[in-house]
Tab-separated table of C-alpha atoms in Angstrom:
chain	number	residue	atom	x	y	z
A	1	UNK	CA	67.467	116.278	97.451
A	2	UNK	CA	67.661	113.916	100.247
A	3	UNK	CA	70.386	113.565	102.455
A	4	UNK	CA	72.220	110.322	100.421
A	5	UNK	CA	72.602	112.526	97.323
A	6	UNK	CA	73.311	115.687	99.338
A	7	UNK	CA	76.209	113.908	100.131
A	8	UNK	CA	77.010	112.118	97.435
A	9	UNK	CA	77.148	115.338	95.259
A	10	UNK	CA	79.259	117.572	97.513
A	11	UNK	CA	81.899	114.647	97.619
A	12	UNK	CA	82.152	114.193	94.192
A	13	UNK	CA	82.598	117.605	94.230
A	14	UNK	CA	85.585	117.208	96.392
A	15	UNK	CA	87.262	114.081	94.595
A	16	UNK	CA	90.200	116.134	93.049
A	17	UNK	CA	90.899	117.514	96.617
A	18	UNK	CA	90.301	113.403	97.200
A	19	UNK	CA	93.121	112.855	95.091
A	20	UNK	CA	95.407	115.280	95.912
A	21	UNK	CA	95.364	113.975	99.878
A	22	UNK	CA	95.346	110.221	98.638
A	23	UNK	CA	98.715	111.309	96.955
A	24	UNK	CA	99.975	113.115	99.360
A	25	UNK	CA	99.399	110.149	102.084
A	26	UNK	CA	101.472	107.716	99.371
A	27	UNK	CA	103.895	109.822	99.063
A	28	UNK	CA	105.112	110.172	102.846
A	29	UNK	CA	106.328	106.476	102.577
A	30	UNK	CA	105.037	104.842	106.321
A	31	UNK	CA	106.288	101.579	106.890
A	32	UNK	CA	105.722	99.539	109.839
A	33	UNK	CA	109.186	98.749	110.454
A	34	UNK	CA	110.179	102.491	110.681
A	35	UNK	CA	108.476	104.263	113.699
A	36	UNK	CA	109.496	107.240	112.771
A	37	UNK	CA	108.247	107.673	109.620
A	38	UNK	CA	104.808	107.875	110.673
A	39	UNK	CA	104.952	111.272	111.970
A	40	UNK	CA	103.997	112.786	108.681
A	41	UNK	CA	101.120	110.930	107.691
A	42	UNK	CA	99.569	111.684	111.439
A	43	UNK	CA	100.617	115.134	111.110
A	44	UNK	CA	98.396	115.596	107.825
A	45	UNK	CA	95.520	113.402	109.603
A	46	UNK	CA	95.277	115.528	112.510
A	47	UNK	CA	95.213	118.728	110.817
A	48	UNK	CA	92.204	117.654	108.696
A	49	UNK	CA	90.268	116.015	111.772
A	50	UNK	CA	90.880	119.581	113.596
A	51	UNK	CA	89.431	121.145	110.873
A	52	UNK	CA	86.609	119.585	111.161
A	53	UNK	CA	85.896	119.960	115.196
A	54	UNK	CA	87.898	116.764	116.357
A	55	UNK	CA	90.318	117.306	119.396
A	56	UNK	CA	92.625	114.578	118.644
A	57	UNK	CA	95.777	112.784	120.793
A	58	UNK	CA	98.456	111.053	119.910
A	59	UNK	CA	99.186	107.662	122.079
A	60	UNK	CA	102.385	107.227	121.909
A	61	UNK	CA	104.099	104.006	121.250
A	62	UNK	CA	106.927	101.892	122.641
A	63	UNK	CA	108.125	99.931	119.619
A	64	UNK	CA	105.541	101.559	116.864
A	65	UNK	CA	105.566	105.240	115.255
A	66	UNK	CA	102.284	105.796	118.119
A	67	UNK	CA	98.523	105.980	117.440
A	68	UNK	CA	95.919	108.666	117.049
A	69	UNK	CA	92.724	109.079	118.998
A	70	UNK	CA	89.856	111.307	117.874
A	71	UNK	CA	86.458	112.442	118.723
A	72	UNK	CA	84.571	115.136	118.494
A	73	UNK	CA	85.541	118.521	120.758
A	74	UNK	CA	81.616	118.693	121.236
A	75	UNK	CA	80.868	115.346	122.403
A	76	UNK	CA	79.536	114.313	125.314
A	77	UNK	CA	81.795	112.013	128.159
A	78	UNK	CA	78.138	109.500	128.247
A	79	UNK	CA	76.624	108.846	125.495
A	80	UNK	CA	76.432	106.344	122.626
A	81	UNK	CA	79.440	105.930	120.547
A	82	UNK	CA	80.431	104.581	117.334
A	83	UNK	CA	84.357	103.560	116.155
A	84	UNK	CA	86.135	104.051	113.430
A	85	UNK	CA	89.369	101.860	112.768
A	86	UNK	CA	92.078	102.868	110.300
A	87	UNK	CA	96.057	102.423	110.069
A	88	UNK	CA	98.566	104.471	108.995
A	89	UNK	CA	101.397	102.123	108.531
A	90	UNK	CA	101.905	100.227	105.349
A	91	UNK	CA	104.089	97.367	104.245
A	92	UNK	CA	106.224	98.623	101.697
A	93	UNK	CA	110.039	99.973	102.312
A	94	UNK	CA	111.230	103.449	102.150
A	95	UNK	CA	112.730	104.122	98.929
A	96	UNK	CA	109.668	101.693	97.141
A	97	UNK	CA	108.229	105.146	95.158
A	98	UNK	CA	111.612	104.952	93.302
A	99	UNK	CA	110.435	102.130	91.063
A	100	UNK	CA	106.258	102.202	92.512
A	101	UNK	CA	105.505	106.614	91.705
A	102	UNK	CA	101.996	107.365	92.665
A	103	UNK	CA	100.514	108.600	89.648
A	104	UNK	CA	96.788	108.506	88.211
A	105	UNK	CA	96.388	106.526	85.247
A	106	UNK	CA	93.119	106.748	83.548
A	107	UNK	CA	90.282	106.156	85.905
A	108	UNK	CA	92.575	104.919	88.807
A	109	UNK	CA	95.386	106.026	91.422
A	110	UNK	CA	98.203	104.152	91.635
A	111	UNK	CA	101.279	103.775	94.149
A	112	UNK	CA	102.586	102.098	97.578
A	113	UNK	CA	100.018	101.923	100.189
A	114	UNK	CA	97.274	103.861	98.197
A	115	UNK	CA	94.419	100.964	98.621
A	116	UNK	CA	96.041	99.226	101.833
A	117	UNK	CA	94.665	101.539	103.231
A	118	UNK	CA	95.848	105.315	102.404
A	119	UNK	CA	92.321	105.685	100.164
A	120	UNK	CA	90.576	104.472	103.443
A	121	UNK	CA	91.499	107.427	105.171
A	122	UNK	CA	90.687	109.864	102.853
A	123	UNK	CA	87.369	108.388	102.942
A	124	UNK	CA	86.998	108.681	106.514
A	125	UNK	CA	88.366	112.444	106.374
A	126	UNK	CA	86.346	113.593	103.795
A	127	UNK	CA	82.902	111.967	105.257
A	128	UNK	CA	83.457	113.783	108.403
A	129	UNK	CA	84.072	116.906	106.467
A	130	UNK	CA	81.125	115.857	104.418
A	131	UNK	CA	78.973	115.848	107.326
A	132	UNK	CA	80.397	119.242	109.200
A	133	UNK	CA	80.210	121.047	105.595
A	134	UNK	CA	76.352	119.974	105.063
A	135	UNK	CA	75.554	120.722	109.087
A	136	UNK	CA	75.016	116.683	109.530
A	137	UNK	CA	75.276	115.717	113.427
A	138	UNK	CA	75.241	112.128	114.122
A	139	UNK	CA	73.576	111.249	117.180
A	140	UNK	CA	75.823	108.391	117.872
A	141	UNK	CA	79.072	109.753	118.558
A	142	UNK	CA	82.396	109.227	116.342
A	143	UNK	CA	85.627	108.107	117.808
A	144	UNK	CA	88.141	107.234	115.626
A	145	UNK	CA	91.141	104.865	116.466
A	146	UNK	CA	94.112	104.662	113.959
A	147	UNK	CA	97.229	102.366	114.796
A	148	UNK	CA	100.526	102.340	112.813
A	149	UNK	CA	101.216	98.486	113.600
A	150	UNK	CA	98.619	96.791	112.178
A	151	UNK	CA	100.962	95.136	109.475
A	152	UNK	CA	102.690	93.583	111.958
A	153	UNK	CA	100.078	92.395	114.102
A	154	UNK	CA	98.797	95.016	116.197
A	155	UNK	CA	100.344	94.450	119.226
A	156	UNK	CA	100.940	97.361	121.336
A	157	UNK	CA	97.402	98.855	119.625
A	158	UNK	CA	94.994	95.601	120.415
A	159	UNK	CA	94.728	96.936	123.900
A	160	UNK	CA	93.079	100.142	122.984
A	161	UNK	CA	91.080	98.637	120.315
A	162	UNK	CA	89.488	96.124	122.803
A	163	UNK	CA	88.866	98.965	125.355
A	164	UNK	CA	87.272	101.347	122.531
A	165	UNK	CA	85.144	98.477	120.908
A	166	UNK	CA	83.865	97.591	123.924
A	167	UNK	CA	82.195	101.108	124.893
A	168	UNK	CA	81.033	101.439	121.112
A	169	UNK	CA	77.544	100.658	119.854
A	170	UNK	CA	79.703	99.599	116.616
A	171	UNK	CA	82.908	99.399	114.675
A	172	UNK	CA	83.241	100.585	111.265
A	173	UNK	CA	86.412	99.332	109.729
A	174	UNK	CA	88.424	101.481	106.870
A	175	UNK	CA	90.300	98.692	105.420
A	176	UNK	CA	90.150	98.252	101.367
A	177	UNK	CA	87.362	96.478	100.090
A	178	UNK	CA	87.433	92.855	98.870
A	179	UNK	CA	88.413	92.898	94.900
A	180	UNK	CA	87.779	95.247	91.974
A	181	UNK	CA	83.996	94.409	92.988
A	182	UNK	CA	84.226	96.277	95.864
A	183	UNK	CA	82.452	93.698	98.382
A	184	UNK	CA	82.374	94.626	101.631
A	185	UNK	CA	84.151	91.814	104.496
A	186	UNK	CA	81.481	90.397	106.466
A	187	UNK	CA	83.949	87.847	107.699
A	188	UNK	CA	87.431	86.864	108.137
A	189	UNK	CA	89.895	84.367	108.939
A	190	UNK	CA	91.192	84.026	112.570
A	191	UNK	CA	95.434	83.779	112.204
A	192	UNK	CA	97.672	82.111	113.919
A	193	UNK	CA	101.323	82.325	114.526
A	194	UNK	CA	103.021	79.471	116.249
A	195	UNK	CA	107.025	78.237	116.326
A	196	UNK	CA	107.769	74.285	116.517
A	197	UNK	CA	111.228	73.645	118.645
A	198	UNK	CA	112.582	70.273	118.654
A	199	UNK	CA	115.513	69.167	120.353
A	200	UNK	CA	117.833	66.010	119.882
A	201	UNK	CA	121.459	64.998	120.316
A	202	UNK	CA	124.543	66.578	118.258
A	203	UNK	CA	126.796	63.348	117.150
A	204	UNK	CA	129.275	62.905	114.239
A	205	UNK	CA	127.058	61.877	111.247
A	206	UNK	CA	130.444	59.351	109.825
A	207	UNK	CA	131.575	57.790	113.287
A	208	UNK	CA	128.641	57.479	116.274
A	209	UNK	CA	125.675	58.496	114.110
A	210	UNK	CA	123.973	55.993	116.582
A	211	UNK	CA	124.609	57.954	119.185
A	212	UNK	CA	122.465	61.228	117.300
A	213	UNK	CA	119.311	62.168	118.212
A	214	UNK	CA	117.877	64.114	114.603
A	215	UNK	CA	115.602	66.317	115.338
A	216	UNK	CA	115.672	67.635	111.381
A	217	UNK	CA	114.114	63.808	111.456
A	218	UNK	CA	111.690	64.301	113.814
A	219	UNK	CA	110.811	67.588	112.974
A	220	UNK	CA	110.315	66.119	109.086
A	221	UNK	CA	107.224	63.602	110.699
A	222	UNK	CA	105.836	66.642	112.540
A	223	UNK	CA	105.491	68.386	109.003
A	224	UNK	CA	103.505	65.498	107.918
A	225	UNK	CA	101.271	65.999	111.056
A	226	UNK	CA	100.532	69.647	110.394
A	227	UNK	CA	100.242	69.049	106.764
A	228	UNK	CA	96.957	66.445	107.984
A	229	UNK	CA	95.582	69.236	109.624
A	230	UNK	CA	94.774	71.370	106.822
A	231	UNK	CA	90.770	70.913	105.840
A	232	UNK	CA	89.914	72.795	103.015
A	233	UNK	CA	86.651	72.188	103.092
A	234	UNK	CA	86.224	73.687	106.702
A	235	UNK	CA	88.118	76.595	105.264
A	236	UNK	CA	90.923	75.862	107.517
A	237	UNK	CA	95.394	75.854	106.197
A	238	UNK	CA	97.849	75.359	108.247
A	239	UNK	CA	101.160	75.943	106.266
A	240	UNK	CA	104.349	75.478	107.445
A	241	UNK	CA	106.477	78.726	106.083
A	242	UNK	CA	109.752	78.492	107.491
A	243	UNK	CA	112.094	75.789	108.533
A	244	UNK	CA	115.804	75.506	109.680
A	245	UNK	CA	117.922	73.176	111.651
A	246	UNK	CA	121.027	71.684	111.814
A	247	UNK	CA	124.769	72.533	112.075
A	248	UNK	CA	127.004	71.215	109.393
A	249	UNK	CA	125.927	68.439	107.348
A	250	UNK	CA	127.946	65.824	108.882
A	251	UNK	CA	126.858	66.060	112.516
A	252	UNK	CA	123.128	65.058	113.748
A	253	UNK	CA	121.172	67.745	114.060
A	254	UNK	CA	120.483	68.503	117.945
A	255	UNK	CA	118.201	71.451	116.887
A	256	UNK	CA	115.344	72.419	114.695
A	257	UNK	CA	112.746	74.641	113.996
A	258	UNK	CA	109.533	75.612	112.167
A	259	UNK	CA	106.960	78.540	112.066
A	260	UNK	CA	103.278	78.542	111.147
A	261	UNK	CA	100.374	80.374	109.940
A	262	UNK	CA	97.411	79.061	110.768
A	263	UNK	CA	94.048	80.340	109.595
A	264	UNK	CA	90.833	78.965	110.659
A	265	UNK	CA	86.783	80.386	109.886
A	266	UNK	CA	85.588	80.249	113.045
A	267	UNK	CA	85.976	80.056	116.666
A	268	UNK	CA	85.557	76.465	116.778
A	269	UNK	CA	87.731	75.845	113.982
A	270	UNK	CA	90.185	78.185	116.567
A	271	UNK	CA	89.656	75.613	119.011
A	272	UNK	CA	89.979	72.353	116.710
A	273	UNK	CA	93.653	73.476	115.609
A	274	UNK	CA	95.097	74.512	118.867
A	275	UNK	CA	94.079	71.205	120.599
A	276	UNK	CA	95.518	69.340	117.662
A	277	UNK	CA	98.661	71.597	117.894
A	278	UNK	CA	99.324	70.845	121.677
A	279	UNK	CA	98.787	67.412	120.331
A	280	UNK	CA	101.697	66.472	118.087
A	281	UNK	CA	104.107	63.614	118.918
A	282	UNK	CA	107.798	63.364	118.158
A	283	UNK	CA	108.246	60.242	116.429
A	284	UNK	CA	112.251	59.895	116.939
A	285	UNK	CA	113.036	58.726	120.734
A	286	UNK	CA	114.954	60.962	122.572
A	287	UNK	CA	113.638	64.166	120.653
A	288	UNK	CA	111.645	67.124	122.641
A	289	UNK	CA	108.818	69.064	121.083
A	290	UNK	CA	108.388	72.171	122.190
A	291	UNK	CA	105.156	74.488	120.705
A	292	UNK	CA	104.256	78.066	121.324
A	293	UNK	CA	101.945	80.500	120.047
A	294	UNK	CA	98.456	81.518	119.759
A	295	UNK	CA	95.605	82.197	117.454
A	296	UNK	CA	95.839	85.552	118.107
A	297	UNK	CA	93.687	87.141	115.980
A	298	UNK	CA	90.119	85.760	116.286
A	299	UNK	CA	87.669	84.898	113.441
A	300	UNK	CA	85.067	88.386	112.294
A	301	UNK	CA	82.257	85.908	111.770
A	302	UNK	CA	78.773	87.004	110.663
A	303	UNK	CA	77.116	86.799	113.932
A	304	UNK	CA	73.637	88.362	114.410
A	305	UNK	CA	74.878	91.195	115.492
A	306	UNK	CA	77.252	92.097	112.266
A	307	UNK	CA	74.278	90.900	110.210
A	308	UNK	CA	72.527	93.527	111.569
A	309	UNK	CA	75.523	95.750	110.134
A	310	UNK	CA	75.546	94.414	106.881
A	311	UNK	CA	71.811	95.011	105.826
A	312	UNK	CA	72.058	98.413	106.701
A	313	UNK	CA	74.936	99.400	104.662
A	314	UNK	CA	73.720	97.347	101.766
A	315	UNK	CA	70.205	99.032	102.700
A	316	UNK	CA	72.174	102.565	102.468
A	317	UNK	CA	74.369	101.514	99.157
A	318	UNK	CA	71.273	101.395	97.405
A	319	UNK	CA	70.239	105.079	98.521
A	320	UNK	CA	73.444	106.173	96.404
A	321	UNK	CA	72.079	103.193	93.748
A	322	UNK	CA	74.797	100.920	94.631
A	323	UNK	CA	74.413	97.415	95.094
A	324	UNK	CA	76.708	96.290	97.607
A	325	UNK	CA	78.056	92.186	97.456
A	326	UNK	CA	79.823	90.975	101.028
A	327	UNK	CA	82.576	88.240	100.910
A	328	UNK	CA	85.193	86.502	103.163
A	329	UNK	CA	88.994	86.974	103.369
A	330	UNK	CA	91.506	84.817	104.142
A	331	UNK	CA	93.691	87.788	106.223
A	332	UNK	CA	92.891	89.832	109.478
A	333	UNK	CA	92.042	93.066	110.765
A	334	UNK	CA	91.835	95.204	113.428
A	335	UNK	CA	88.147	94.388	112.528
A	336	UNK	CA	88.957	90.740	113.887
A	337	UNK	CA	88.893	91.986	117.318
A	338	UNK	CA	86.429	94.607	117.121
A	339	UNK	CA	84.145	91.871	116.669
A	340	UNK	CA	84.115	90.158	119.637
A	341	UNK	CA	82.796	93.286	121.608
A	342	UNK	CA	80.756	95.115	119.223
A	343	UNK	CA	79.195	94.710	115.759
A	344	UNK	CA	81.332	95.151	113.470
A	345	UNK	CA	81.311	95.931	109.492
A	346	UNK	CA	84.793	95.828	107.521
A	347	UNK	CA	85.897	96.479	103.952
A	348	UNK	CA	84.677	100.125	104.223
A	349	UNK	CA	87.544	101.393	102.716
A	350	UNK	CA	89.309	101.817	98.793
A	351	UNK	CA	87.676	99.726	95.881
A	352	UNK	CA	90.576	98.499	93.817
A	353	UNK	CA	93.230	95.778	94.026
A	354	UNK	CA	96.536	95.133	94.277
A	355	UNK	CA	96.529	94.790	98.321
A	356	UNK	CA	100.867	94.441	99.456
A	357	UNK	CA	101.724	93.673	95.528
A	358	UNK	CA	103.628	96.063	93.130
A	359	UNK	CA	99.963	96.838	90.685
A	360	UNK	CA	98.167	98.000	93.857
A	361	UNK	CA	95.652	100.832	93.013
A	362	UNK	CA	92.276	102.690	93.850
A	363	UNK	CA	89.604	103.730	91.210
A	364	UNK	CA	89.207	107.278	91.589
A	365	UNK	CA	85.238	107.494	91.155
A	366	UNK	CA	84.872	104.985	94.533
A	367	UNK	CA	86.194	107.334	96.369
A	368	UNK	CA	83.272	109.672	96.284
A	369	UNK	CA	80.881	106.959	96.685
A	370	UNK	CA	82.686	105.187	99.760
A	371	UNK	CA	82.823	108.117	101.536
A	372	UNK	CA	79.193	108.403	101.023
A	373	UNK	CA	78.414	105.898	102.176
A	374	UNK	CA	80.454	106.002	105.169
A	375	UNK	CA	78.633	109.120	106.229
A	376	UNK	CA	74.833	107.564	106.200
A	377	UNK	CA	76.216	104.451	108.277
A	378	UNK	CA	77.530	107.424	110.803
A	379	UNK	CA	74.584	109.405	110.443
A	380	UNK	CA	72.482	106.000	111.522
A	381	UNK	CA	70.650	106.111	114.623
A	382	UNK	CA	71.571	104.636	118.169
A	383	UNK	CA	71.032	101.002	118.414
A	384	UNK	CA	69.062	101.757	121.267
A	385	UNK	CA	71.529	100.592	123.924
A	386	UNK	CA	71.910	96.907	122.677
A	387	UNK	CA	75.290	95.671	121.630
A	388	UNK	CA	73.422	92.747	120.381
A	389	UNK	CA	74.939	89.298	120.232
């Protein structure tokens, strides 16, 4: 038996032990918004990766429940290295299992966080154990990174994900899969955030409206200039989410205010929006404009480099006689800034559906498979020393 169905039956010879640590993981309820509550999933992480010869560390965090770090105990300080990127944190309120139980119905596993991106780190678990069970050393070494504010952005985590991606070979990303097809993300949408300020002149609307200054009314023609700059055709939206302004409805509005996603395909796309952002004209005289924010989250494009990536897990799926599909998603990752230091593969993670939304589940039989699969990209040889382009 060769070492692709080695693997593939001793994990599908674990999936009820799959299932039972999938469950578990829903059940300790981990949102983003409550640092604290990410103790328990880390607890159960680390005491699987320690089973399995990691030595792992938790970074603590300022404003987030912290981060663990793990490699192997055996590893060498120089050496070739290969990341793995998870999270812990999910977006879904304590209290949520009341009315969303994670139960298994039929062929799939249901509940709050279980394919964003609990089943993720099963698979990652159980493909290390996979590999320590069937005495399996990969000869690029595994580090694994996983944050618990990557629903909100990442931002105390990006940091350590830039230093890590830039000393690995490659990045390996254990977010869900794209659709009930399972494709893996070969690409993804930069996002922006940005916040429009404009401010005018308070006056009573009845007797000196004259004297105003709206900035509601300006603010209403800067809409219309963001609204131009969505091209669907170059895959990029801009969308104006939020809005307010205004004191009382019969004085002029001195202040208002808007925030917007942006999401763009590429890094020139990037560049195309923010120039047309630091752009916009106020329309009303007397009216200041006032834009900040960033595209903070680069585009994962499908450079050469994550090309590269791509055949050789859809070169591997077929070893386990799976035909893998790629696709594009309109959200970011962790994987999004990976990318710019190392190739990068995302989508690694649960096949199901239901990503932030109340039917969100995992089919039970992927779980097996995924993992296998996750163990022949690990067990896959150095790239030689290139990081490739």
């Amino acid at each position: 038996m060769d070492e692709a169905q080695q693997l593939l039956a001793y994990l599908q010879g674990e999936q009820a032990e799959m299932i039972a640590f999938l469950e578990a993981l829903a059940r300790a309820e981990s949102p983003s918004t409550e640092p604290s509550t990410q103790a328990a999933v880390q607890v159960m992480l680390r005491e699987r990766l320690e089973a399995v010869g990691f030595v792992v560390e938790l970074i603590p965090g300022e404003k987030s429940g912290g981060h663990l770090y793990a490699r192997p105990a055996a590893s060498r300080e120089r050496g070739p290295r290969q990341l793995l990127l998870g999270h812990t944190d999910t977006v879904w309120p304590r209290g949520t299992l009341a009315d969303m139980p994670v139960a298994v119905e039929g062929d799939r596993i249901a509940g709050p966080g279980v394919y964003d991106m609990k089943a993720g780190l099963v698979q990652m678990v159980f493909a290390l154990r996979a590999l320590d069970a069937l005495g399996l050393k990969p000869t690029v070494a595994p580090e694994l990174f996983l944050n618990s504010d990557e629903e909100v952005g990442s931002g105390e985590s990006t940091p350590h994900i830039r230093r890590l991606a830039a000393e690995a070979e490659r990045v390996f990303v254990l977010e869900p899969s794209l659709g009930t097809a399972g494709k893996l993300k070969t690409a993804r949408k930069g996002v922006g955030y940005f916040r429009i300020h404009l401010q005018g002149k308070a006056a009573h609307a009845g007797l000196a409206p004259e004297e105003g200054r709206s900035a509601i009314l300006a603010l209403a023609h800067v809409i219309q200039q963001l609204d131009a700059l969505n091209d669907p055709s170059a895959g990029i939206t801009v969308n104006v989410g939020t809005v307010a302004g205004g004191l009382r409805a019969n004085v002029v509005a001195a202040g208002a205010r808007a925030e917007v996603d942006v999401r763009v395909p590429d890094q020139a796309g990037a560049e195309r929006v923010t120039a047309a952002l630091e752009k916009l004209n106020v329309k009303t005289p007397g009216v200041t404009l006032t834009v900040t924010g960033a595209i903070d989250r680069p585009p994962l494009e499908r450079t050469a480099r994550n090309r590269a990536l791509w055949r050789l897990a859809r070169s591997l799926g077929r070893q386990l006689g799976v035909e893998l599909e790629e696709g594009s998603a309109g959200g970011g990752s962790d994987g999004n800034t990976a990318s710019q230091y190392a190739a990068t593969l995302d989508g690694l993670g649960a096949v199901g559906d239901g990503a932030h939304a109340a039917h969100e589940f995992v089919f039970i039989e992927s779980l097996a498979e995924r993992a296998a699969l996750l163990a022949l990209l690990l067990l896959s040889p150095s790239l030689g020393g290139s990081k490739g382009v």
